[in-house]
Tab-separated table of C-alpha atoms in Angstrom:
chain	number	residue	atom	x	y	z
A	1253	UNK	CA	15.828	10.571	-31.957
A	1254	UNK	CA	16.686	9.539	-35.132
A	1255	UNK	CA	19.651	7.986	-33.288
A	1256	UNK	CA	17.390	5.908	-31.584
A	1257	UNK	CA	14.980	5.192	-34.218
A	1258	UNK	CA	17.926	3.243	-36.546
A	1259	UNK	CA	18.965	1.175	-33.704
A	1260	UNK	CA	15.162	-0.102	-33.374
A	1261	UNK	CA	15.418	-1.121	-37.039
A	1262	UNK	CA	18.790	-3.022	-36.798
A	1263	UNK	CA	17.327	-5.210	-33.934
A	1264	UNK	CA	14.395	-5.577	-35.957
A	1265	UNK	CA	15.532	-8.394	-38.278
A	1266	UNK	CA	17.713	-10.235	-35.651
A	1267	UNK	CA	14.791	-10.530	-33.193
A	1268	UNK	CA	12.691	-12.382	-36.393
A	1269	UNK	CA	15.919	-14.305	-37.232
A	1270	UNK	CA	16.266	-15.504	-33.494
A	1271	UNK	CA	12.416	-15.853	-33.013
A	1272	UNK	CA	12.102	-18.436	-36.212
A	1273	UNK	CA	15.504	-20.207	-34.740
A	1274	UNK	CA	13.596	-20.212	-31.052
A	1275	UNK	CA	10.659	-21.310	-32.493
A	1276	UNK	CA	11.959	-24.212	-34.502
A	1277	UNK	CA	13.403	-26.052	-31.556
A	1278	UNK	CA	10.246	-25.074	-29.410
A	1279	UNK	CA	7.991	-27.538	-31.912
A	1280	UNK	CA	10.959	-29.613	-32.613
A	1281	UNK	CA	10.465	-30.660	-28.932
A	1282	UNK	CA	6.583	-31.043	-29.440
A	1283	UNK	CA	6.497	-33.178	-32.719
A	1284	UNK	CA	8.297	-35.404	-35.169
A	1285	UNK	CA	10.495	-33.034	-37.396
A	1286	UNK	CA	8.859	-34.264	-41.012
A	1287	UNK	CA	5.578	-32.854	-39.012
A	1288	UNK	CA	6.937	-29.073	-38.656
A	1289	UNK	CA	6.024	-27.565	-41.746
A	1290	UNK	CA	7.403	-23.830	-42.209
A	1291	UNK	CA	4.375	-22.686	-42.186
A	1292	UNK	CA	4.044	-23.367	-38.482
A	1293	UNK	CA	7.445	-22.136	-38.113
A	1294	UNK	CA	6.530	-18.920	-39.347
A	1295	UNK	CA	3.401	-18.922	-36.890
A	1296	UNK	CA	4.929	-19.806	-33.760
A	1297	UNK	CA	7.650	-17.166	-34.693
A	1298	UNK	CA	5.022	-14.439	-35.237
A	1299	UNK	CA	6.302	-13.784	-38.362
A	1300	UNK	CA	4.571	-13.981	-42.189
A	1301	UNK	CA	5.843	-16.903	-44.649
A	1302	UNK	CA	7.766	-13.958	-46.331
A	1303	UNK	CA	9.694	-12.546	-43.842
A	1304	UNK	CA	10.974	-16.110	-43.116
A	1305	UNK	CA	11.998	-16.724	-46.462
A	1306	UNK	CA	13.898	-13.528	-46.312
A	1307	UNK	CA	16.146	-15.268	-44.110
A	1308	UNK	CA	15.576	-18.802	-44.545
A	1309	UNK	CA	15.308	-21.149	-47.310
A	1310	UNK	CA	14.309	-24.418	-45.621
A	1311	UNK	CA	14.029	-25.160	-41.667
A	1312	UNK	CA	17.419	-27.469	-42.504
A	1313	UNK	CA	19.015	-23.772	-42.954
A	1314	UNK	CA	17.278	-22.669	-39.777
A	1315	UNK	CA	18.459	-25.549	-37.740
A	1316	UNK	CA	22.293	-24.892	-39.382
A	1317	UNK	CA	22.163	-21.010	-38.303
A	1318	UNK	CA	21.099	-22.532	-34.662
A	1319	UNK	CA	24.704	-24.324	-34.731
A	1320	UNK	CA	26.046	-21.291	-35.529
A	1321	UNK	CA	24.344	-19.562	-32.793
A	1322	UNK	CA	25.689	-21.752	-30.465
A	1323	UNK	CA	29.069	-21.828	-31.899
A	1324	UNK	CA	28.914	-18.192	-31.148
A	1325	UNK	CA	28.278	-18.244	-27.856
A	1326	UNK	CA	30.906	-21.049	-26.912
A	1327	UNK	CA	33.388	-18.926	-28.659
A	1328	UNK	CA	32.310	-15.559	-27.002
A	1329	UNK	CA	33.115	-17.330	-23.608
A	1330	UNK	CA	36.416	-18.720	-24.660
A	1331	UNK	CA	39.663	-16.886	-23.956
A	1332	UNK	CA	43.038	-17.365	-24.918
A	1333	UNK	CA	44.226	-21.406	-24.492
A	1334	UNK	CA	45.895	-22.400	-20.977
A	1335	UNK	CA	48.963	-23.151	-22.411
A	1336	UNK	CA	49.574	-25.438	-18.684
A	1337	UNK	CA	46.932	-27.278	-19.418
A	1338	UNK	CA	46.862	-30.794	-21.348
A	1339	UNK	CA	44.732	-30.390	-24.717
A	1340	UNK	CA	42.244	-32.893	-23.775
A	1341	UNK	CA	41.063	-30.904	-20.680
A	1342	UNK	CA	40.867	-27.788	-22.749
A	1343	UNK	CA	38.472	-29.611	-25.277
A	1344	UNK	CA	36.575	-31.052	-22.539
A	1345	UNK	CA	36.029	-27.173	-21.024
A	1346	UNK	CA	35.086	-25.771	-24.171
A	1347	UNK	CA	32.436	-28.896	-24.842
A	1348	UNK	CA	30.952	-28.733	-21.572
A	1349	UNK	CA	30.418	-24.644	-22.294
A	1350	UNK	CA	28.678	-26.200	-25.194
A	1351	UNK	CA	26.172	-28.128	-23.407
A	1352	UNK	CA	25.619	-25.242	-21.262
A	1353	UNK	CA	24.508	-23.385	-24.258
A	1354	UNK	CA	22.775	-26.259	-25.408
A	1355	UNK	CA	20.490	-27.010	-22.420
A	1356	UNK	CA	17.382	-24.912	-23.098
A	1357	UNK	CA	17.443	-26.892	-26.560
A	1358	UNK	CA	17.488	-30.080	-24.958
A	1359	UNK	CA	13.837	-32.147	-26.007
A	1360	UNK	CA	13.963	-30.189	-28.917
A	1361	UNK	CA	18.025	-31.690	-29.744
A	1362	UNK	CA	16.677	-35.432	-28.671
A	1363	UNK	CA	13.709	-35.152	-31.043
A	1364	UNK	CA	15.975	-33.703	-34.131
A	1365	UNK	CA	18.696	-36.167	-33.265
A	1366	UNK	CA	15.981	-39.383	-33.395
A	1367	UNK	CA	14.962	-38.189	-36.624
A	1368	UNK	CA	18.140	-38.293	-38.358
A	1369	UNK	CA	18.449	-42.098	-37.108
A	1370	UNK	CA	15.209	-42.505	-39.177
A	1371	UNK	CA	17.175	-40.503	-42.256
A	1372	UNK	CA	20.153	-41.050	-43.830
A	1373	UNK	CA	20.032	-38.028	-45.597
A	1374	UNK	CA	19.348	-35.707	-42.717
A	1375	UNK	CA	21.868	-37.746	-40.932
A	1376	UNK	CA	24.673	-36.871	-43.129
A	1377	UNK	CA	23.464	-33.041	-43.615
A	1378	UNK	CA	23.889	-32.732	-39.010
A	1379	UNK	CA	27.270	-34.669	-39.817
A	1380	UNK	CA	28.457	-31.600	-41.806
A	1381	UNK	CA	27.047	-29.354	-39.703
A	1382	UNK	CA	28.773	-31.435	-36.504
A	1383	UNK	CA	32.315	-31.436	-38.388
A	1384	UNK	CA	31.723	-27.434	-38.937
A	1385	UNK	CA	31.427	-26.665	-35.365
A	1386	UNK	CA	33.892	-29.118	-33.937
A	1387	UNK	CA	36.509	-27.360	-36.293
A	1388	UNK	CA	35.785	-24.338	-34.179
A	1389	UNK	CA	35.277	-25.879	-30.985
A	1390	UNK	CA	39.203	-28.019	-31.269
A	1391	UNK	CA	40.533	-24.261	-32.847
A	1392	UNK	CA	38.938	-22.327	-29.354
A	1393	UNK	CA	41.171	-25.219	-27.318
A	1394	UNK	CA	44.292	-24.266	-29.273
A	1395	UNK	CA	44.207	-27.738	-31.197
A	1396	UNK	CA	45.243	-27.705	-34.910
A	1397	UNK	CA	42.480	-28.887	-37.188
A	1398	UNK	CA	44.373	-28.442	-40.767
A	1399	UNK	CA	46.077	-31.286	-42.978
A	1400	UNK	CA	45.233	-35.073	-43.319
A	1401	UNK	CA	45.305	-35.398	-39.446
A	1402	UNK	CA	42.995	-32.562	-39.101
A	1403	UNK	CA	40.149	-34.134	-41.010
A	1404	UNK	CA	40.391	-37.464	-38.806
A	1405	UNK	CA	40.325	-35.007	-35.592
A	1406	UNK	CA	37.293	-33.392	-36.874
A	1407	UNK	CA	35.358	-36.599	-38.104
A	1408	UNK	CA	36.450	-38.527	-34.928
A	1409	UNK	CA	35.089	-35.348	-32.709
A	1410	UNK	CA	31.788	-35.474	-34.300
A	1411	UNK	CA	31.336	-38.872	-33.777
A	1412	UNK	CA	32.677	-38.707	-30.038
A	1413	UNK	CA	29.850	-35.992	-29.710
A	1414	UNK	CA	26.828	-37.484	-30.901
A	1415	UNK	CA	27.695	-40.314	-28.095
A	1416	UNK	CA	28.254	-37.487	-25.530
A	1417	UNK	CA	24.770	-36.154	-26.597
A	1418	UNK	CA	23.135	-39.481	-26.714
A	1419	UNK	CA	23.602	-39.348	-23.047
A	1420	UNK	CA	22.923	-35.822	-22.341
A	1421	UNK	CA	20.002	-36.060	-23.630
A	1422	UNK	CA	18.468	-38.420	-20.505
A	1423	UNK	CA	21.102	-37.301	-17.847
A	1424	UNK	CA	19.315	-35.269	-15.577
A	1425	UNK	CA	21.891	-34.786	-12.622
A	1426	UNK	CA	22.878	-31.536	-11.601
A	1427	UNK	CA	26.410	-32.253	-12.044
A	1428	UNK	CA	26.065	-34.075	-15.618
A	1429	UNK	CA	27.788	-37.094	-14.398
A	1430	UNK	CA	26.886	-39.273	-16.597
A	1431	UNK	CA	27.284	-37.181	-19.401
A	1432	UNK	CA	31.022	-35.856	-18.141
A	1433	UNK	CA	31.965	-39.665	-17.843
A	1434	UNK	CA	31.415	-40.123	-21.506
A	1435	UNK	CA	33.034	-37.013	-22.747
A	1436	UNK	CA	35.960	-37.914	-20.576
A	1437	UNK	CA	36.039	-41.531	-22.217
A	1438	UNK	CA	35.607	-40.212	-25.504
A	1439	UNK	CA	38.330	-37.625	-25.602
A	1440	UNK	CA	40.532	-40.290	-23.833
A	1441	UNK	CA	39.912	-42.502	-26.585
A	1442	UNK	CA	40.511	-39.900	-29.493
A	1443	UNK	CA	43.540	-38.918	-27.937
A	1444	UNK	CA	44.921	-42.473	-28.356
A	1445	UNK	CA	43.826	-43.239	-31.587
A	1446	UNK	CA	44.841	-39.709	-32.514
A	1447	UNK	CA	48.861	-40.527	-31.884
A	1448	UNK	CA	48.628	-43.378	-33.920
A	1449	UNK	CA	47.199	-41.559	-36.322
A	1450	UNK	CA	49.670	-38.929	-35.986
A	1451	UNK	CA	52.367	-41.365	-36.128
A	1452	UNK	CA	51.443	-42.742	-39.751
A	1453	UNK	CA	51.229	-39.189	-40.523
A	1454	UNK	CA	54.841	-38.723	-39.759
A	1455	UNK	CA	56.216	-41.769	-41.607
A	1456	UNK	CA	54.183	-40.804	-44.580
A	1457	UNK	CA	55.234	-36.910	-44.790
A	1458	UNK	CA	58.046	-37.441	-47.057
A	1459	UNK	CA	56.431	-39.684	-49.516
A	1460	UNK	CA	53.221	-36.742	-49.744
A	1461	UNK	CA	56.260	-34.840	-50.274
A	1462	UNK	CA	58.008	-36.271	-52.977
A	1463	UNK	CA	54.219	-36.295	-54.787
A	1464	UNK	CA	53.791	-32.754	-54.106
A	1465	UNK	CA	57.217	-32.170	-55.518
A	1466	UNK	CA	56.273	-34.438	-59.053
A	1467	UNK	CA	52.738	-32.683	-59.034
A	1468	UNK	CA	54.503	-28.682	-59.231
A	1469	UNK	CA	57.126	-29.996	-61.514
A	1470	UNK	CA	54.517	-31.607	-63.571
A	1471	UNK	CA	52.349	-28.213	-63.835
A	1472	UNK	CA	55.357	-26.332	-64.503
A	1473	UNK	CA	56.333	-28.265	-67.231
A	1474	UNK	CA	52.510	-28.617	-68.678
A	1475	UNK	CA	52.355	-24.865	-68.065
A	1476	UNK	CA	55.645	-24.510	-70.239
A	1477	UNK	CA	54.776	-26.195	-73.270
A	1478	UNK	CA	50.870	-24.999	-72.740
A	1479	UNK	CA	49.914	-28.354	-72.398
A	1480	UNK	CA	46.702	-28.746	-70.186
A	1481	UNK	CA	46.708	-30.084	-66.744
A	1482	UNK	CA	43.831	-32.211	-65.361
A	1483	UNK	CA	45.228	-32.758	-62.613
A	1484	UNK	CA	42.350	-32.000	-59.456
A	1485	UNK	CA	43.591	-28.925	-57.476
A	1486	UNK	CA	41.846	-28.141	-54.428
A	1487	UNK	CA	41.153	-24.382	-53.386
């Protein structure tokens, strides 16, 4: 009984968790987002104003623990890479599982996506948020996203994604054509630009690595003669 009893409890605070996440896209899709206060969050959620700032401090935070959501379920569904198949076509399988988890979200996704045209601010908070889950989304297709070139893959991603979603949003055939077109264009795209990329990246290596080699001799000496080091060191 008491068994029983515990496991009630734990589910407890993820049902309010996913009710205030459900609830945020359900108005989301009904109104502007400056005209959601929390308070109506809360309300639509069944839940008091305190149990949502238990586990949220703004709805931005709400909307960023839906991307994790759906990173989670993308990832749950993702096995082990094909390693016969071309990287592109793993990417593209892994983003269409996305917009499969997406779909139930969709008027409330068009409505928070028009608002961040409108600001610059929120616009540059989904950016981070994009980058986040397209580092997980390129790592579940077996595609490196560390170094120099990893940042470009990541920002160039997020950008091929909000035009993949710009369509999405009004393609409403059963097979996503529309919306498969684009992805396919994008990715085709980032692939090319991504070799040239890559290409600088290789001509370039030894001169980050004659740097990196003056930068640890430098410390070591500094460290030496307990001189200090200003010298920006990333963690």
């Amino acid at each position: 009984m008491a068994k029983g009893s515990g496991s009630s409890q734990d589910s407890a605070p993820a049902s309010a968790r996913d009710a205030i996440i459900a609830a945020l896209l359900e108005l989301a899709g009904e109104r502007h987002w400056e005209d959601i206060p929390i308070t109506d969050i809360a309300a639509r959620a069944n839940v008091s104003l305190s149990t949502f700032r238990e586990f949220f401090p703004s709805k931005g935070a709400v909307l960023a623990a839906f991307t994790r959501k759906i990173d989670k379920i993308v990832l749950d569904g993702s096995g082990p890479p094909k390693a016969d198949e071309a990287p592109k076509d793993r990417l593209s399988e892994v983003l269409l599982r996305r917009l499969d988890a997406l779909k139930p979200y969709r008027p409330g996704l068009e409505s928070i996506s028009e608002w961040s045209l409108r600001d610059p601010f929120g616009a540059a908070a989904l950016n981070r948020e994009t980058v986040n889950s397209m580092r997980f989304m390129l790592e579940a297709a077996g595609i490196d996203s560390e170094g120099p070139v990893g940042v470009v893959k990541l920002q160039g991603l997020a950008f091929a994604w909000r035009h993949v979603l710009t369509t999405w949003f009004t393609d409403d055939s059963p097979d996503l054509a529309a919306t498969k077109t684009v992805l396919e264009h994008e990715l085709s795209r980032g692939s090319s630009v991504l070799a040239r990329v890559e290409d600088v990246g290789r001509l370039t290596a030894p001169l980050f690595s004659i740097a990196r080699s003056f930068l640890d001799r430098r410390r070591s000496s500094l460290h030496e003669t307990g001189g200090d080091d200003n010298t920006p060191t990333a963690f």
